[in-house]
PDB file of C-alpha atoms in Angstrom:
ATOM      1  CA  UNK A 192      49.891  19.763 -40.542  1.00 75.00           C
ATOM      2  CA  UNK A 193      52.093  22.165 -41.975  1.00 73.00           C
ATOM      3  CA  UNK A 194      51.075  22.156 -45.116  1.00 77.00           C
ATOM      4  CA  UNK A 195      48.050  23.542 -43.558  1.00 81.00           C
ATOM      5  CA  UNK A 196      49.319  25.722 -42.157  1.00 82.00           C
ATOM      6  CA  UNK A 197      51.303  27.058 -44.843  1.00 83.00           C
ATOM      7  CA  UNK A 198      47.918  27.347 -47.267  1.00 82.00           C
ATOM      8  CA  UNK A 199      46.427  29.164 -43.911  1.00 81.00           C
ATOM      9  CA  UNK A 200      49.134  31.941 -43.895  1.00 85.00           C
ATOM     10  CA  UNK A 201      49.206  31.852 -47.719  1.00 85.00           C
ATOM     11  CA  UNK A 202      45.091  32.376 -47.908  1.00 86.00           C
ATOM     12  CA  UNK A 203      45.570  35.283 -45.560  1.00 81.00           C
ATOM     13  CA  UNK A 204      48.137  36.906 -47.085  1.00 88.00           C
ATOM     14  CA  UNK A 205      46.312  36.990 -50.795  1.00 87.00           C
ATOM     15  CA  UNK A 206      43.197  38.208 -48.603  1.00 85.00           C
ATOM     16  CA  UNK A 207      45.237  41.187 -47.100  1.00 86.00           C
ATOM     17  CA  UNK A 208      46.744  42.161 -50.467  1.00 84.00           C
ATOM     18  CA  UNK A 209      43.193  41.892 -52.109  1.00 79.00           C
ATOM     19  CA  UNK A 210      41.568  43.740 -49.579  1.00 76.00           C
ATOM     20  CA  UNK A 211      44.424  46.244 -49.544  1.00 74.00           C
ATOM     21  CA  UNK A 212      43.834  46.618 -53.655  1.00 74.00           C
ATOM     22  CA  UNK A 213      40.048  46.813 -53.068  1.00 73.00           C
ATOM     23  CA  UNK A 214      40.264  50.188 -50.644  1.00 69.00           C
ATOM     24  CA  UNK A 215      43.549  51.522 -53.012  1.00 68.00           C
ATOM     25  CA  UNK A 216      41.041  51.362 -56.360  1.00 65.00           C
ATOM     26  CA  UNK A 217      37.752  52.625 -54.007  1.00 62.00           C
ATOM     27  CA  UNK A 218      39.615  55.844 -53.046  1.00 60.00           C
ATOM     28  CA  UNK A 219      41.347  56.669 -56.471  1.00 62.00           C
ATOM     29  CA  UNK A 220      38.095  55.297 -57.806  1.00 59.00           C
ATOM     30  CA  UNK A 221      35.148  56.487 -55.852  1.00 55.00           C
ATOM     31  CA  UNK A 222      35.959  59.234 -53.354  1.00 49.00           C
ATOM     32  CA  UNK A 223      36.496  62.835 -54.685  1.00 48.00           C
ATOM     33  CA  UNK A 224      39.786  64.350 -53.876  1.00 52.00           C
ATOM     34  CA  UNK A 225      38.224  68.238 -54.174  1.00 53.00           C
ATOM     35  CA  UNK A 226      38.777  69.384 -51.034  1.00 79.00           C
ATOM     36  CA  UNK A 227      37.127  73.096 -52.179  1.00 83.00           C
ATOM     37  CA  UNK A 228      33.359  73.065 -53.576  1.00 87.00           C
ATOM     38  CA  UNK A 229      31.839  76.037 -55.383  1.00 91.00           C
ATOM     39  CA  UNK A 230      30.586  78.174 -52.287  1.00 90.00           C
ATOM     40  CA  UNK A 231      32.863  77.143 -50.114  1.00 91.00           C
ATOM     41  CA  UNK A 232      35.578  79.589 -48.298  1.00 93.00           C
ATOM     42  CA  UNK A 233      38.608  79.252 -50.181  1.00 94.00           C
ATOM     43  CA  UNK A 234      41.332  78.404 -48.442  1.00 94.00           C
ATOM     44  CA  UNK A 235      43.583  81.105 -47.627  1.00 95.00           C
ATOM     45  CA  UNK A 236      47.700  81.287 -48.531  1.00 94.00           C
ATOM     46  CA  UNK A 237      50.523  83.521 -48.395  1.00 95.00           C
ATOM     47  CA  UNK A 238      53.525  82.069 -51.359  1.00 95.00           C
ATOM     48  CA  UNK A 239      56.298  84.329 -52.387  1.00 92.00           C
ATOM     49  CA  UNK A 240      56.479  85.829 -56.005  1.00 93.00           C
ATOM     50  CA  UNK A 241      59.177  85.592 -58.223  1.00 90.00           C
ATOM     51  CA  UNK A 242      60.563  89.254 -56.994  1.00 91.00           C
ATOM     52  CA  UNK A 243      60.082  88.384 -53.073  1.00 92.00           C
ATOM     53  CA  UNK A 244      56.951  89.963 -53.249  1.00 95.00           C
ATOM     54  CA  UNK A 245      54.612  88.162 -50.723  1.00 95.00           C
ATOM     55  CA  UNK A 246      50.720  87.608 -51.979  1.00 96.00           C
ATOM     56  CA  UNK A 247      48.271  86.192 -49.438  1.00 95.00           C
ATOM     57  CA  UNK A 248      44.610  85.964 -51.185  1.00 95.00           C
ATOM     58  CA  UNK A 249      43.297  86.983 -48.144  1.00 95.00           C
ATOM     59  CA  UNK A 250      44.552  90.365 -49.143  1.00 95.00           C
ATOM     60  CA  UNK A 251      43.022  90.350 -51.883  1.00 95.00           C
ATOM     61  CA  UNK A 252      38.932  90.586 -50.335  1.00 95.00           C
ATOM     62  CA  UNK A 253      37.622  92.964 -52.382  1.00 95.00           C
ATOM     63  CA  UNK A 254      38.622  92.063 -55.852  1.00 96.00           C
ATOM     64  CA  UNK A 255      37.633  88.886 -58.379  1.00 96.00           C
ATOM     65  CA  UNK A 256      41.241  86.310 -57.836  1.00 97.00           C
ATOM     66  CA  UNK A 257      41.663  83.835 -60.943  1.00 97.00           C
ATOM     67  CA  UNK A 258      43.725  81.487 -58.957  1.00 97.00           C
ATOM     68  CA  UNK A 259      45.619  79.274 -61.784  1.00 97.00           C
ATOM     69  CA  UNK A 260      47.391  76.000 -60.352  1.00 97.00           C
ATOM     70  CA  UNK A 261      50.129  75.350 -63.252  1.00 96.00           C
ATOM     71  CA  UNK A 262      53.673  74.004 -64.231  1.00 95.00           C
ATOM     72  CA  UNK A 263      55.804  74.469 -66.667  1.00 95.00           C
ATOM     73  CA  UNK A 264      55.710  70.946 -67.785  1.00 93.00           C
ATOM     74  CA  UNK A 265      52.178  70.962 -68.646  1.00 93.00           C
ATOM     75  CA  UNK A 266      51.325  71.705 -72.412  1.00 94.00           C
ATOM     76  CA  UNK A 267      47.994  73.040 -71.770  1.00 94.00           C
ATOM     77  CA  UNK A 268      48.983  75.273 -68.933  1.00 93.00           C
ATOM     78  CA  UNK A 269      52.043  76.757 -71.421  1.00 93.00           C
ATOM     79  CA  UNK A 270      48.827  77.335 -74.086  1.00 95.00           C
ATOM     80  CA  UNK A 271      46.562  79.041 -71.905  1.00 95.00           C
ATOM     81  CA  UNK A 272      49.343  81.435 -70.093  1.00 95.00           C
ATOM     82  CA  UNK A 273      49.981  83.847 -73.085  1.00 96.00           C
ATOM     83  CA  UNK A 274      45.892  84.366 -73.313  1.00 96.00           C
ATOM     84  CA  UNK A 275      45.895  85.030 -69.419  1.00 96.00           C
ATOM     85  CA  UNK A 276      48.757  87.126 -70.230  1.00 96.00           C
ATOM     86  CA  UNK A 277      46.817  89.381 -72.717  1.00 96.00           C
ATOM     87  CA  UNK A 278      43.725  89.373 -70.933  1.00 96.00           C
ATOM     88  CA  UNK A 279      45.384  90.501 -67.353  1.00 97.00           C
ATOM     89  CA  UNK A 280      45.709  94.572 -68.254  1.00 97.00           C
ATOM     90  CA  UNK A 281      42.033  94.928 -68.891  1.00 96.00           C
ATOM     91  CA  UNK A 282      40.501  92.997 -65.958  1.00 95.00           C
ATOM     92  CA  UNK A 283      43.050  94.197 -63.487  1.00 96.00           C
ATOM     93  CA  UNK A 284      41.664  97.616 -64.171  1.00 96.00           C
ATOM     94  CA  UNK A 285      38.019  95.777 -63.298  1.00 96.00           C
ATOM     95  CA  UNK A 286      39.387  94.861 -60.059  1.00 96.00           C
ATOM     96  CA  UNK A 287      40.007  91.007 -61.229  1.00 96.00           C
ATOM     97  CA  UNK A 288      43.981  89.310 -60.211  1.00 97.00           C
ATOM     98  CA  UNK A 289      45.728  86.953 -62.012  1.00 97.00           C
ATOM     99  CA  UNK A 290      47.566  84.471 -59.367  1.00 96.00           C
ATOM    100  CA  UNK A 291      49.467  81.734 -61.089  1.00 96.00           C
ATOM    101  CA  UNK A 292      50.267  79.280 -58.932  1.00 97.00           C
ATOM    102  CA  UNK A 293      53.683  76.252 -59.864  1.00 95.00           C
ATOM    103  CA  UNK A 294      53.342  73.161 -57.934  1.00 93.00           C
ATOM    104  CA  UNK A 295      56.458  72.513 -56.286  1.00 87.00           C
ATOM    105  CA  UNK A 296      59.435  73.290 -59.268  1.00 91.00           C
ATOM    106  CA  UNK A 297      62.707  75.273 -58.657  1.00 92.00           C
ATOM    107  CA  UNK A 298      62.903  79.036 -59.382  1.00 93.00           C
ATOM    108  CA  UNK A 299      64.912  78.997 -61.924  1.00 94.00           C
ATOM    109  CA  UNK A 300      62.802  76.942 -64.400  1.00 94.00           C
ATOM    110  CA  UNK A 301      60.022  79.281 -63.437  1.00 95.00           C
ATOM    111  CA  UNK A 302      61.851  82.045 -64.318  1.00 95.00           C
ATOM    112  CA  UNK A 303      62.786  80.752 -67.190  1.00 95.00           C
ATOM    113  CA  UNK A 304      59.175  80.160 -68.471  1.00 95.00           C
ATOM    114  CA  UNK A 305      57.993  83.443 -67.138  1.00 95.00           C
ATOM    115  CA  UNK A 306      60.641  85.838 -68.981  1.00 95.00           C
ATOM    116  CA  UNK A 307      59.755  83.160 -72.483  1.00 95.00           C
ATOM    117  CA  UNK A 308      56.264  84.739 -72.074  1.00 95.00           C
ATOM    118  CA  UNK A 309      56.664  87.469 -70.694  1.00 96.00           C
ATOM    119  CA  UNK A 310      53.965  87.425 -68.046  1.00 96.00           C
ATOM    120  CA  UNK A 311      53.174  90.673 -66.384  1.00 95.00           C
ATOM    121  CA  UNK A 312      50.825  88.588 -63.538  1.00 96.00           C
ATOM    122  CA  UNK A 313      52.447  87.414 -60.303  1.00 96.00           C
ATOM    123  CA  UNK A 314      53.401  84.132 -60.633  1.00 96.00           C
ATOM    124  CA  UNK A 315      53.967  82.147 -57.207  1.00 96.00           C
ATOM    125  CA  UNK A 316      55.947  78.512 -56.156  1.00 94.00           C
ATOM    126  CA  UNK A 317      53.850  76.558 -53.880  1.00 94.00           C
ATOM    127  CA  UNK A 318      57.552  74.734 -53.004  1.00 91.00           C
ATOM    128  CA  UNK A 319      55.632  72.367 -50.685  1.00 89.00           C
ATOM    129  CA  UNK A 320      52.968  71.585 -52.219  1.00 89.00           C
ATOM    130  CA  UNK A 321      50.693  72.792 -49.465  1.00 90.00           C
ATOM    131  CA  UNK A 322      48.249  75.170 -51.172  1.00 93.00           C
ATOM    132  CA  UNK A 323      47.396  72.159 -53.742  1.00 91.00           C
ATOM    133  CA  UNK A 324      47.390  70.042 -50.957  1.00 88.00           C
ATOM    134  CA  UNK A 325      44.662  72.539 -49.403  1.00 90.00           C
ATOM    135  CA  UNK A 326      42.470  72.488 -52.555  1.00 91.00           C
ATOM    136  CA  UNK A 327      43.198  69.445 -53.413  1.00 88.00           C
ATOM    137  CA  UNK A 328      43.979  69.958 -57.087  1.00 89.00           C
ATOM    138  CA  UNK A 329      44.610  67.397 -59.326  1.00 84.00           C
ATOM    139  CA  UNK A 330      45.311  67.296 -62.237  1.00 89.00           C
ATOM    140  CA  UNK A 331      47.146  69.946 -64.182  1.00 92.00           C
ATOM    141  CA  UNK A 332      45.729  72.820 -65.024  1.00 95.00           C
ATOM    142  CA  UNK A 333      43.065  73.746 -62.533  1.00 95.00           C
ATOM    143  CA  UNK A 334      41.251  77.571 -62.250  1.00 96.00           C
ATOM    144  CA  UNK A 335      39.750  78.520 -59.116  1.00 97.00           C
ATOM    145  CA  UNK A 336      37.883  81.764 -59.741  1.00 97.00           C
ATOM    146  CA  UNK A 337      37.171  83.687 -56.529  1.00 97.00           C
ATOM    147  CA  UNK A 338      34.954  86.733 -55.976  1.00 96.00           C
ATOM    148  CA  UNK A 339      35.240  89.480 -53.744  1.00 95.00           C
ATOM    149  CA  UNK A 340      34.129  87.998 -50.853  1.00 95.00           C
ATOM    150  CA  UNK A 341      36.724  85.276 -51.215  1.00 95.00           C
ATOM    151  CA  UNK A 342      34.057  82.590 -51.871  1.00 96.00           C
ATOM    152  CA  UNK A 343      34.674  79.967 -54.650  1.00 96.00           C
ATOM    153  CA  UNK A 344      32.280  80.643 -57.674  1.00 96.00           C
ATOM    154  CA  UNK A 345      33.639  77.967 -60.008  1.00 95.00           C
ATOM    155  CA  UNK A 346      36.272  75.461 -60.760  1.00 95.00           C
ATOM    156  CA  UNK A 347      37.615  74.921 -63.988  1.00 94.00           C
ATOM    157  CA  UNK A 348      39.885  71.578 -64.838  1.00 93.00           C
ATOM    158  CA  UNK A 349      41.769  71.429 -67.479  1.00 93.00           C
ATOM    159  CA  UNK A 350      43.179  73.635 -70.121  1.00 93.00           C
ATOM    160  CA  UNK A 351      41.173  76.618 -71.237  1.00 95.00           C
ATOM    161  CA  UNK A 352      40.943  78.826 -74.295  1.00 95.00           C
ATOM    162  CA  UNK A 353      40.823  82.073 -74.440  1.00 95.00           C
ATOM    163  CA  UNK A 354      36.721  82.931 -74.412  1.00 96.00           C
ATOM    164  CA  UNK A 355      36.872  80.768 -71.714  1.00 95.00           C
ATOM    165  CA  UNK A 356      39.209  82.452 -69.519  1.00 95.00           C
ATOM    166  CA  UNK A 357      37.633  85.704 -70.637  1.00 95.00           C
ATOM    167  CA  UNK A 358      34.479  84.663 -69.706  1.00 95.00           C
ATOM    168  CA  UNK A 359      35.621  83.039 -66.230  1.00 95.00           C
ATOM    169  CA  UNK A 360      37.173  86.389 -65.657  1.00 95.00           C
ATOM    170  CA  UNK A 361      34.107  88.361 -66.328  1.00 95.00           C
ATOM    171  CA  UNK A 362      32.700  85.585 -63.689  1.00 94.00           C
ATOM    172  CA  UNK A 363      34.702  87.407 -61.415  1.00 97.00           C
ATOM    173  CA  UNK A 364      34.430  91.619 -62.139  1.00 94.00           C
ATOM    174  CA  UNK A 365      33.374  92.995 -58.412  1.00 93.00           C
TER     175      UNK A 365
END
């Protein structure tokens, strides 16, 4: 009788833990953590600049907002900041901001990767992780381009060259 019991509560155990592997694999598997779609709203956010400058991309309605989720860990993101570096004069005259967004590190390696490039763009710490929270981004780097009526035209995942930030920023000219 109680080994019976024992398999019983054994059986049901592996059952919870299976089932419990089952729904872990379907989400990270199966649903789509993108939490902003191309024509969507994008979700508004005010994060503090490197020179307590505040930016909220609401105040920026009017203009074309490259929106660049990064750290300073990330290889491509290092790659692709010295192109969005030389591009930024030009299209800020068009009316199209640079807003480079870290995910979650301390100022001072921030700093330290911003003065190594010498990027004239704000640069922004999301220190809770609550703006990549709101658009869901995963994995490192990811390029929301937003137009002038702060609707999401495209996404762009991953590292990018420099014709294609170019063209993503011509995407964006109001």
């Amino acid at each position: 009788m109680v080994k019976k019991r024992r398999l019983v509560i054994r059986i049901a155990i592996l059952l919870v833990l299976f089932g419990a592997l089952g729904y872990t694999l379907y989400l990270n598997f199966f649903i789509s953590k993108e939490k902003v779609k191309v024509g969507s709203a994008a979700p508004d956010f005010t994060l503090i600049d490197l020179q307590g400058k505040r930016h909220q991309l609401s105040d920026y309605r009017g203009k074309g907002v490259f929106v660049n989720f990064w750290g300073t860990w990330c290889k491509p993101c290092e790659k692709e900041m010295p192109f969005m570096n030389t591009l930024y004069p030009d299209y800020k005259k068009k009316g199209v901001e640079i807003l480079a967004v870290d995910v979650g590190e301390t100022e001072v390696a921030v700093k330290t990767f911003v003065e190594r490039y010498n990027l004239k763009f704000p640069v922004v710490i999301d220190k809770q992780n609550e703006v990549v929270d709101a658009y869901g981004v995963d994995p490192l780097p990811a390029t929301y381009l937003i137009d002038k009526n702060g609707k999401v035209k495209k996404i762009f995942i991953g590292g990018m060259t420099k014709k294609d930030i170019k063209q993503s920023l011509e995407l964006i000219v109001p």
